[in-house]
Each structure stands twice: as C-alpha cells, then as structure tokens.
Amino acid sequence: MHLCINPKCSYPDDPNNSNRERCQHCGSQLLLENRYRVINLVSEEGFGRIYEVDDRGTTKLMKVLLINDVQGVSMFQREAAVLSQLSHPGIPKIAQDAYFTFLPHDRPSPLHCLVLEKVVGLSLEDWLQHQLQHQSQPLSQEQAVSWLKYIVEILDQIHHHLYFHRDLHPRNILLTPEGRLVLTNFGCGREIFHNYLVKVRSNSSGYESGYGSDYEPQRDRGFLERSQQGSSEVNYPRNQEQDYALVPGYTPPEQAKGRAVPQSDYFSLGRTFVYLLTGRSPEDFMEDPRTGELLWQHRAPHISPAFTDVIDYLMATLPGNRPHNSQMIFLRLSTLDYAPPEPIGEDLLVPPESHLHSFPEKYVSEMPLSENRWHSLSKRESTERALLRARVIKRRQQFNYADLWQQKERRRRRLKMPKPILTFLLGGLIATSTIVLLGIVTEVISPDWVYQVERQFIWQRGGK
C-alpha cells in the first residue's frame, strides 16, 4: 500500500493508490523525489509525522513537518544539517540530498521532509521499564560505564562539528537488538558558530571549552571567567530563539532560561543515567538546598562512590563546574579502572601495575601499608599519591579500594559547616573546659589544705 502525505487528503491510505503516480483523491504525487514511496505511518505527534518509506528496495524513515512556522522550519533544517555532517554508528545516517520540500496538490505552502536511516530498537525509557519487570536491579555499574563512554563518544563527535544536542533524555536514545546505542532527535541541536566559539584553557589540565553560539565577547565580558570559577551570579548569554526542548528533570537550569551551552548536554546525560541506575525519574529526587545537587545516591546502592562522583560531576548546577569536553569525562572514568582490584592471596590488594608505571618512581613505595597507615598518608598528601604509595593494602572488614580513591574528596564535600564556624566552636569549647577545670581545682585546693602541705614540707627540711 502506498500512502499520500497530503494533510488535507480525504483518503490518504486508499489501497487503490498502489502503483499509481498520483493520489486519486487529491491529485498529489505519490512517488516523492522520483525515488521514495510512503508505505506506512509510524507516528504522529506534535507538528509532524514519521513515515516508513521505500527507497529503491531499502526501508527508511521520513520525517514530515506539517507547519511552516519559521522557528520550526529552522529547527528541522538544522537537524538535516547536523546529521549530514556526522558519521558515527550511534548517529542515524542520512544522504546529502535527504532533505527536500514537497508541495501537495492545492496546498499553498510546501511540506518539509527528511529521510534518514531506520533504526530498529527500544528507547532506553521503554528498555528500562521492561528491565524492571524482569529484574530488580535497573542497570549494573559495568553496563552503565560502557554505555556512558559510548554516548560521550557520540557527543564528542557532535561537539567536534560545532553543534550540541540540547534534547538528551532516555526517550531520545535507542537500544538496537545488537546492543548498539543510537542518539536520535537532533531537531533541537544548536550550532556553535566559529565567530562565537571561545576556547578556555585550564592552568592545570590545558583542556579546551567551547561555549554557545550566542556568546558575544563585548556584550558578555567576564561570562566565561565567572562560569569557570563556579560563580552563582553568572549571566549566561541568552539564546534568541526559545528552547522547544524542555523536559522536566533533564533540562539544565541555563537551558530552561534559553541560555544553553555545550555543557548542557552533559547535565542531561548525567540525569539520564540517574534514571537508568535508579529506575526513577530525576524529578522524584530532592535537591540539596545549599548546593543544588540532586540527592539520588541512596537509590543506587550497587554503584561505587567513584562512579557516583562522575555522575554528579556531569550534573553540576553551574556549567563551569561540569566537564569542559569529553576528554575530561574519559579522564574521570579512567580512574574507575582501579576498582575492583585484583586480589593477591587471601587478604592483599595490589593496584594495577599499568597505572603505577605512569607515575614518577618517587611516588611509589614498595613497602606494604596497612589501612590505618594509608589513612595517615592521605591526610598529608593528595589521595592519588597516597594510593600509589600503598602498593599493598591489607583487607579488613571488606576494605573497599574504590572507596579510598574518592573518600577524601567526598569527606570534604559532605562537610556542611564552614571552617571558620568550626574553629570558633572548637575554641569556645576549649575555653569553657579550661574555666570549669580551674573552678574545680580552686574548690579542691582550700587554704587549710595548703597550710598543712607547707607545714609538712618545713618539717621534712628539719625546720621548726
């Protein structure tokens, strides 16, 4: 059966239209661009439809925009432009001439069409619902790390071509039967024009950071510096077009205000993995009123603190506190290779040699260190160096090697009270204790008792 895509056609799925050149009800062309025949309506939602089309024996998908709104057409054309430049197994493929317009019979304005690869699979949202029905645990850490690396590779490809997605959530990520993840719906992707691309190099790492296409140095002077410092008073450069993709729980704060930047994709990615690891929408969790961080960790007890920190890093409230690029994410994920360690004997753990050889020899000690000794070292030097010095650590009460790697940073982050207040309270406690002790001593040492002590001393010296 061949369908007519004219929205005003009275009988678009008439079986008698098969093998016809034109629809016998509205007179519109049925063979589009002399190659595409519409064979099935897949979905109809929002302002468009998705059809299955036959392209000379190959089944593909065709998106049709039913409106001629300037902004809607711009987003539709942007999706075609983005996909035509990208080449990755996790991104739907399209041909260079996949975008075209079609003018139905007796319609004043054309329909905008985009033909792309048909990806067979479930969205991660549907996959997780199926997973929860058959297994109690939503997603294992091993699988989560693998998926996270793969999606970051896709985002790296997108950002490398000066675009960012802006609509990343579980419904827009498909899982194929072969286990391949595919990122879809690039209609909200935004271009980062060369004229407005700003590169920031960190003094310690040298990583580069690209910011949004609406950034104008003269207008928004100091924006990048404040965002990199994690300031809470950053005035983000505002996008002139309103964001269509606002998904509660997944849209970052700056994008909700129309000021999306490439780091907005990382925020949505982190929220997506919160959903996959807990089985709950990010909206179901409370946020720390002081920091704005999502309080979700208690719902994922099977996840190590090290990986939890990576997810929190992606979801930082301020864009400047998130990864500047994909290399920074891969660097953080590489530390997860330390956990779990390989056991040697019954009660010894040894860090992987490959990582030890990458550090200067002066940071590596051959002498085994106990757990308490490791804690002592970690207080005087960086956690990383202390970990490397502890070439062999005794296992005691399921002593977790991965927990050690992150415990110093986590202990600092969990400290609720500012340091000056702690110092003041500690000083007050010491002063109060001293006063109480002096009062007790004064009460015990009476004048009569002192007189008796003096008399005893004089008698022992032979005095009278």
Coordinates of C-alpha atoms in Angstrom, one line a residue:
M1 CA 0.0 0.0 0.0
H2 CA 1.3 3.5 -0.9
L3 CA 0.2 6.4 1.2
C4 CA -0.4 10.1 0.4
I5 CA 1.2 12.6 2.7
N6 CA -1.1 15.5 1.9
P7 CA -2.5 16.5 5.3
K8 CA -5.8 17.5 3.5
C9 CA -6.2 14.3 1.6
S10 CA -9.6 12.7 2.3
Y11 CA -8.3 9.1 1.9
P12 CA -4.5 9.0 2.2
D13 CA -4.3 5.2 2.8
D14 CA -6.5 4.1 -0.1
P15 CA -5.3 0.7 -1.2
N16 CA -6.2 1.6 -4.8
N17 CA -3.3 4.1 -4.8
S18 CA -0.8 1.3 -5.1
N19 CA 1.5 1.6 -8.1
R20 CA -0.2 5.0 -9.0
E21 CA 1.9 8.1 -9.8
R22 CA -0.7 10.4 -8.2
C23 CA -3.3 10.1 -5.5
Q24 CA -6.8 9.6 -7.0
H25 CA -8.4 11.7 -4.2
C26 CA -6.3 14.8 -4.0
G27 CA -4.0 14.6 -7.1
S28 CA -0.7 14.8 -5.1
Q29 CA 2.4 13.0 -6.2
L30 CA 2.9 9.5 -4.6
L31 CA 6.5 9.0 -5.8
L32 CA 8.5 11.6 -4.0
E33 CA 11.7 12.9 -5.5
N34 CA 11.3 10.1 -8.1
R35 CA 12.6 7.6 -5.5
Y36 CA 10.6 7.5 -2.2
R37 CA 7.2 5.7 -1.9
V38 CA 5.5 6.0 1.5
I39 CA 4.4 2.6 2.8
N40 CA 3.4 3.1 6.4
L41 CA 2.6 5.8 9.0
V42 CA 4.8 5.2 12.1
S43 CA 3.7 8.0 14.4
E44 CA 2.0 11.4 14.5
E45 CA 2.8 13.7 17.3
G46 CA 3.5 17.4 17.8
F47 CA 3.8 19.2 14.5
G48 CA 5.0 16.3 12.3
R49 CA 4.6 12.8 11.2
I50 CA 7.0 9.9 10.7
Y51 CA 6.5 7.5 7.8
E52 CA 8.2 4.4 6.6
V53 CA 9.3 4.8 3.0
D54 CA 10.7 2.5 0.4
D55 CA 13.9 3.9 -1.2
R56 CA 14.5 1.6 -4.1
G57 CA 14.2 -1.6 -2.0
T58 CA 15.6 -0.2 1.3
T59 CA 13.2 0.7 4.1
K60 CA 13.9 4.1 5.7
L61 CA 12.1 6.7 7.8
M62 CA 10.9 10.0 6.6
K63 CA 10.0 12.9 9.0
V64 CA 7.5 15.4 7.6
L65 CA 6.9 18.8 9.2
L66 CA 3.3 19.8 8.9
I67 CA 3.7 23.5 9.8
N68 CA 5.6 26.4 8.2
D69 CA 6.5 28.2 11.4
V70 CA 9.8 30.0 10.9
Q71 CA 11.3 28.6 14.0
G72 CA 10.0 25.1 13.4
V73 CA 11.4 25.1 9.9
S74 CA 14.7 26.4 11.1
M75 CA 15.0 23.5 13.7
F76 CA 14.0 21.0 11.1
Q77 CA 16.6 22.2 8.6
R78 CA 19.2 22.3 11.4
E79 CA 18.6 18.6 12.1
A80 CA 19.3 17.8 8.5
A81 CA 22.4 20.0 8.5
V82 CA 23.7 18.3 11.7
L83 CA 23.1 14.7 10.6
S84 CA 24.6 15.3 7.1
Q85 CA 27.9 16.2 8.7
L86 CA 28.1 13.4 11.3
S87 CA 29.4 9.9 10.8
H88 CA 29.1 7.6 13.8
P89 CA 27.5 4.2 14.5
G90 CA 25.5 5.9 17.2
I91 CA 24.0 8.6 14.9
P92 CA 21.3 7.9 12.2
K93 CA 22.8 8.1 8.7
I94 CA 21.3 10.4 6.0
A95 CA 22.2 11.1 2.4
Q96 CA 23.3 14.5 1.3
D97 CA 20.0 15.0 -0.6
A98 CA 17.9 13.6 2.2
Y99 CA 16.2 16.9 3.0
F100 CA 13.7 18.2 0.4
T101 CA 10.4 20.1 0.2
F102 CA 7.2 18.7 -1.3
L103 CA 4.2 20.7 -2.5
P104 CA 1.0 18.7 -2.3
H105 CA -1.8 19.5 -4.8
D106 CA -3.9 22.5 -3.9
R107 CA -1.7 23.5 -0.9
P108 CA -0.1 27.0 -0.9
S109 CA 2.9 26.1 1.3
P110 CA 5.3 23.1 1.0
L111 CA 5.9 20.2 3.4
H112 CA 9.5 19.8 4.7
C113 CA 10.7 16.3 4.5
L114 CA 13.8 14.5 5.9
V115 CA 14.7 10.9 5.1
L116 CA 17.1 9.1 7.4
E117 CA 18.2 5.6 8.4
K118 CA 15.7 3.4 10.1
V119 CA 17.0 2.3 13.5
V120 CA 15.2 -0.7 14.9
G121 CA 15.2 -0.7 18.7
L122 CA 13.7 0.4 22.0
S123 CA 14.2 3.7 23.6
L124 CA 16.1 3.5 26.9
E125 CA 12.9 4.5 28.7
D126 CA 11.0 1.5 27.3
W127 CA 14.0 -0.7 27.8
L128 CA 14.2 0.2 31.5
Q129 CA 10.5 -0.4 32.1
H130 CA 11.0 -3.9 30.5
Q131 CA 14.1 -4.4 32.6
L132 CA 12.3 -3.6 35.9
Q133 CA 9.6 -6.0 35.1
H134 CA 12.0 -8.9 34.9
Q135 CA 14.9 -7.9 37.1
S136 CA 15.0 -5.9 40.4
Q137 CA 18.2 -4.0 39.5
P138 CA 17.8 -1.3 36.9
L139 CA 21.3 -1.1 35.3
S140 CA 24.6 -2.6 36.5
Q141 CA 27.6 -0.3 37.0
E142 CA 29.7 -2.2 34.4
Q143 CA 27.0 -1.7 31.8
A144 CA 26.5 1.9 32.8
V145 CA 30.2 2.7 32.4
S146 CA 30.2 1.1 29.0
W147 CA 27.1 3.0 27.9
L148 CA 28.3 6.3 29.3
K149 CA 31.6 6.0 27.4
Y150 CA 29.8 5.3 24.2
I151 CA 27.3 8.2 24.5
V152 CA 30.2 10.5 25.4
E153 CA 31.9 9.4 22.2
I154 CA 28.7 10.4 20.3
L155 CA 28.6 13.8 22.0
D156 CA 32.2 14.3 21.3
Q157 CA 31.5 13.8 17.6
I158 CA 28.6 16.2 17.7
H159 CA 30.6 18.9 19.6
H160 CA 33.6 18.4 17.3
H161 CA 31.4 19.6 14.5
L162 CA 30.4 22.6 16.5
Y163 CA 26.9 21.5 17.5
F164 CA 25.3 20.5 20.7
H165 CA 22.2 18.3 21.1
R166 CA 20.0 20.1 23.7
D167 CA 17.4 17.3 23.9
L168 CA 19.1 14.4 25.5
H169 CA 16.9 12.1 27.6
P170 CA 16.0 8.4 27.7
R171 CA 13.3 8.7 25.0
N172 CA 15.8 10.0 22.5
I173 CA 18.4 7.2 23.0
L174 CA 17.6 3.9 21.2
L175 CA 19.0 0.5 22.0
T176 CA 19.2 -1.8 19.0
P177 CA 18.9 -5.7 19.2
E178 CA 22.6 -5.8 18.6
G179 CA 23.2 -3.8 21.7
R180 CA 24.2 -0.5 19.9
L181 CA 23.0 2.8 21.3
V182 CA 21.7 5.4 18.8
L183 CA 21.1 9.0 19.7
T184 CA 18.1 10.5 17.9
N185 CA 16.1 13.7 17.5
F186 CA 18.6 16.3 16.5
G187 CA 16.0 18.9 15.8
C188 CA 16.9 21.0 18.8
G189 CA 20.6 20.8 18.1
R190 CA 22.3 24.2 18.0
E191 CA 25.3 25.3 16.0
I192 CA 28.4 26.9 17.7
F193 CA 29.5 29.4 15.1
H194 CA 33.2 29.9 14.7
N195 CA 32.9 33.6 15.3
Y196 CA 31.5 33.0 18.8
L197 CA 33.5 29.9 19.7
V198 CA 35.5 30.6 22.8
K199 CA 38.3 28.3 23.9
V200 CA 39.3 28.3 27.6
R201 CA 42.5 26.5 28.8
S202 CA 42.8 25.4 32.3
N203 CA 46.1 26.2 34.0
S204 CA 46.3 22.6 35.3
S205 CA 44.9 20.5 32.5
G206 CA 45.0 22.5 29.3
Y207 CA 41.6 21.3 28.2
E208 CA 39.6 23.4 25.8
S209 CA 36.0 24.5 26.3
G210 CA 33.5 25.7 23.7
Y211 CA 30.5 27.8 24.6
G212 CA 27.3 28.7 22.8
S213 CA 26.8 30.4 19.5
D214 CA 25.1 33.4 21.1
Y215 CA 28.1 34.4 23.2
E216 CA 29.4 37.8 22.2
P217 CA 32.6 38.9 24.0
Q218 CA 31.8 42.6 24.0
R219 CA 28.3 42.0 25.3
D220 CA 29.1 39.3 27.8
R221 CA 32.5 40.2 29.0
G222 CA 33.5 38.1 32.1
F223 CA 30.9 35.5 31.5
L224 CA 33.4 32.7 30.9
E225 CA 35.6 33.7 33.8
R226 CA 32.7 33.6 36.2
S227 CA 31.3 30.4 34.9
Q228 CA 34.7 28.7 35.2
Q229 CA 35.0 29.8 38.8
G230 CA 31.6 28.3 39.6
S231 CA 30.1 31.7 40.4
S232 CA 26.4 31.7 41.3
E233 CA 25.9 35.1 39.7
V234 CA 26.7 34.1 36.1
N235 CA 24.7 36.0 33.5
Y236 CA 24.6 33.4 30.7
P237 CA 24.4 34.7 27.1
R238 CA 20.7 34.2 26.1
N239 CA 19.7 32.4 23.0
Q240 CA 17.5 34.5 20.8
E241 CA 15.2 31.6 19.9
Q242 CA 13.1 30.0 22.6
D243 CA 14.1 26.4 23.5
Y244 CA 11.5 23.9 22.4
A245 CA 13.1 21.0 24.3
L246 CA 12.2 21.5 27.9
V247 CA 11.9 18.1 29.5
P248 CA 11.3 18.3 33.3
G249 CA 14.1 16.6 35.3
Y250 CA 16.5 16.5 32.3
T251 CA 16.7 20.1 31.1
P252 CA 19.6 22.0 32.8
P253 CA 18.8 25.3 34.5
E254 CA 20.6 27.5 32.0
Q255 CA 18.7 25.9 29.1
A256 CA 15.4 26.4 30.8
K257 CA 16.3 30.1 30.7
G258 CA 17.2 30.0 27.0
R259 CA 20.9 30.1 27.6
A260 CA 22.1 26.6 26.6
V261 CA 25.8 25.8 26.2
P262 CA 27.5 22.6 25.1
Q263 CA 27.9 21.6 28.7
S264 CA 24.1 21.4 28.9
D265 CA 24.4 18.1 27.1
Y266 CA 26.5 16.7 29.9
F267 CA 23.9 17.7 32.5
S268 CA 21.1 15.9 30.6
L269 CA 23.4 12.9 30.2
G270 CA 24.0 12.7 33.9
R271 CA 20.3 13.0 34.6
T272 CA 19.7 10.2 32.1
F273 CA 22.0 7.9 34.0
V274 CA 20.3 8.7 37.3
Y275 CA 17.1 7.4 35.7
L276 CA 18.9 4.3 34.4
L277 CA 20.7 3.5 37.6
T278 CA 17.8 4.1 40.0
G279 CA 14.7 3.3 37.9
R280 CA 13.2 6.7 39.0
S281 CA 12.8 10.0 37.2
P282 CA 15.1 12.7 38.3
E283 CA 12.0 14.7 39.3
D284 CA 11.4 12.2 42.1
F285 CA 14.5 13.2 44.0
M286 CA 15.1 16.2 46.2
E287 CA 17.9 18.7 45.7
D288 CA 20.4 19.9 48.3
P289 CA 19.0 23.4 49.2
R290 CA 22.6 24.7 49.7
T291 CA 24.3 23.3 46.6
G292 CA 21.5 22.4 44.3
E293 CA 22.9 18.8 43.9
L294 CA 20.5 16.0 43.2
L295 CA 20.2 13.6 46.2
W296 CA 19.9 10.3 44.4
Q297 CA 22.7 8.2 45.6
H298 CA 20.7 6.3 48.3
R299 CA 18.6 4.8 45.5
A300 CA 21.6 3.2 43.8
P301 CA 23.4 1.2 46.5
H302 CA 25.0 -1.0 43.9
I303 CA 27.0 1.9 42.4
S304 CA 30.5 2.7 43.7
P305 CA 31.2 6.2 45.2
A306 CA 33.7 6.8 42.4
F307 CA 31.2 6.3 39.7
T308 CA 28.6 8.3 41.7
D309 CA 31.0 11.2 41.7
V310 CA 31.4 11.1 37.9
I311 CA 27.6 11.3 37.5
D312 CA 27.4 14.2 40.0
Y313 CA 30.3 15.9 38.0
L314 CA 28.2 15.8 34.9
M315 CA 25.2 17.3 36.7
A316 CA 26.9 20.2 38.4
T317 CA 24.5 23.1 38.8
L318 CA 26.8 25.6 37.1
P319 CA 28.1 24.8 33.6
G320 CA 31.5 26.0 34.6
N321 CA 31.7 23.2 37.1
R322 CA 30.9 20.5 34.6
P323 CA 33.3 18.8 32.2
H324 CA 34.7 21.2 29.6
N325 CA 34.9 18.5 27.0
S326 CA 34.6 14.7 26.5
Q327 CA 38.3 14.2 27.4
M328 CA 37.7 15.3 30.9
I329 CA 34.9 12.8 31.3
F330 CA 37.1 10.0 29.9
L331 CA 39.8 11.0 32.4
R332 CA 37.5 10.7 35.3
L333 CA 36.2 7.3 34.0
S334 CA 39.7 6.0 33.7
T335 CA 40.1 6.2 37.4
L336 CA 37.3 3.6 37.7
D337 CA 39.8 1.1 36.3
Y338 CA 41.3 0.9 39.8
A339 CA 38.2 -0.7 41.1
P340 CA 37.7 -3.5 41.8
P341 CA 41.4 -4.5 42.4
E342 CA 42.9 -7.9 41.7
P343 CA 43.2 -10.0 44.9
I344 CA 46.7 -11.4 45.8
G345 CA 46.4 -14.2 48.4
E346 CA 43.7 -14.0 50.9
D347 CA 44.0 -10.5 52.4
L348 CA 46.1 -8.4 50.0
L349 CA 45.1 -5.9 47.3
V350 CA 47.5 -4.6 44.7
P351 CA 46.9 -1.6 42.4
P352 CA 47.2 -2.3 38.6
E353 CA 50.8 -2.1 37.5
S354 CA 49.9 -0.2 34.3
H355 CA 48.7 2.8 36.3
L356 CA 51.7 2.7 38.7
H357 CA 54.2 2.9 35.9
S358 CA 52.6 6.1 34.6
F359 CA 53.7 8.0 37.7
P360 CA 57.1 9.1 38.9
E361 CA 59.0 6.4 40.9
K362 CA 59.3 8.7 43.9
Y363 CA 55.6 8.5 44.4
V364 CA 55.7 4.7 44.5
S365 CA 56.6 2.7 47.6
E366 CA 57.4 -1.0 47.7
M367 CA 56.6 -1.3 51.4
P368 CA 53.2 -2.7 52.2
L369 CA 51.0 -0.3 54.1
S370 CA 48.2 -1.1 56.5
E371 CA 44.7 0.5 56.2
N372 CA 45.4 2.9 59.1
R373 CA 48.8 3.8 57.6
W374 CA 47.1 4.6 54.3
H375 CA 44.6 6.9 56.1
S376 CA 47.5 8.7 57.8
L377 CA 49.3 9.2 54.5
S378 CA 46.1 10.5 52.8
K379 CA 45.8 13.3 55.3
R380 CA 49.3 14.7 54.5
E381 CA 49.3 14.4 50.7
S382 CA 47.0 14.0 47.8
T383 CA 44.7 11.0 47.7
E384 CA 46.2 9.9 44.4
R385 CA 49.8 9.8 45.7
A386 CA 48.8 8.2 48.9
L387 CA 47.0 5.5 47.0
L388 CA 50.1 4.9 44.9
R389 CA 52.3 4.6 47.9
A390 CA 50.0 2.0 49.3
R391 CA 51.2 -0.7 46.9
V392 CA 49.7 -3.4 49.1
I393 CA 46.8 -2.7 51.4
K394 CA 45.5 -5.2 53.9
R395 CA 41.9 -6.2 53.5
R396 CA 39.9 -5.7 56.7
Q397 CA 36.1 -5.9 57.0
Q398 CA 35.6 -5.7 53.2
F399 CA 38.0 -2.8 52.9
N400 CA 37.0 -1.2 49.6
Y401 CA 39.8 0.0 47.4
A402 CA 37.5 2.2 45.3
D403 CA 36.1 4.0 48.3
L404 CA 39.6 5.0 49.3
W405 CA 40.2 6.6 46.0
Q406 CA 37.4 9.1 46.5
Q407 CA 36.9 9.3 50.2
K408 CA 39.0 12.5 50.8
E409 CA 37.0 14.5 48.2
R410 CA 33.7 13.1 49.4
R411 CA 34.5 13.9 53.0
R412 CA 35.3 17.5 52.1
R413 CA 32.1 17.8 50.0
R414 CA 30.0 16.4 52.8
L415 CA 31.3 18.9 55.3
K416 CA 28.2 21.0 55.9
M417 CA 29.6 23.6 58.3
P418 CA 32.1 26.3 57.1
K419 CA 35.6 26.0 58.6
P420 CA 35.6 29.4 60.4
I421 CA 32.5 28.4 62.4
L422 CA 34.0 25.1 63.3
T423 CA 37.2 26.9 64.6
F424 CA 35.1 29.3 66.6
L425 CA 33.0 26.5 68.2
L426 CA 36.2 24.4 69.0
G427 CA 37.8 27.4 70.6
G428 CA 34.8 28.1 72.7
L429 CA 34.7 24.5 73.9
I430 CA 38.3 24.6 74.9
A431 CA 37.8 27.9 76.8
T432 CA 34.8 26.6 78.6
S433 CA 36.6 23.4 79.6
T434 CA 39.5 25.4 81.0
I435 CA 37.3 27.6 83.1
V436 CA 35.4 24.6 84.5
L437 CA 38.7 22.8 85.3
L438 CA 40.1 25.9 87.1
G439 CA 36.9 26.1 89.2
I440 CA 37.2 22.5 90.3
V441 CA 40.9 22.9 91.2
T442 CA 40.2 26.1 93.2
E443 CA 37.4 24.4 95.1
V444 CA 39.6 21.3 96.0
I445 CA 42.7 23.2 97.0
S446 CA 41.5 25.1 100.1
P447 CA 43.7 27.4 102.3
D448 CA 43.8 24.8 105.2
W449 CA 45.0 22.2 102.9
V450 CA 47.7 24.5 101.6
Y451 CA 48.8 25.3 105.2
Q452 CA 49.1 21.6 106.1
V453 CA 51.2 21.0 103.0
E454 CA 53.6 23.9 103.9
R455 CA 54.0 22.6 107.5
Q456 CA 54.8 19.1 106.2
F457 CA 57.4 20.5 103.8
I458 CA 59.1 22.5 106.6
W459 CA 59.2 19.5 108.9
Q460 CA 60.8 17.4 106.3
R461 CA 63.5 20.0 105.8
G462 CA 64.2 20.0 109.6
G463 CA 62.7 23.3 110.3
K464 CA 60.6 24.2 113.3

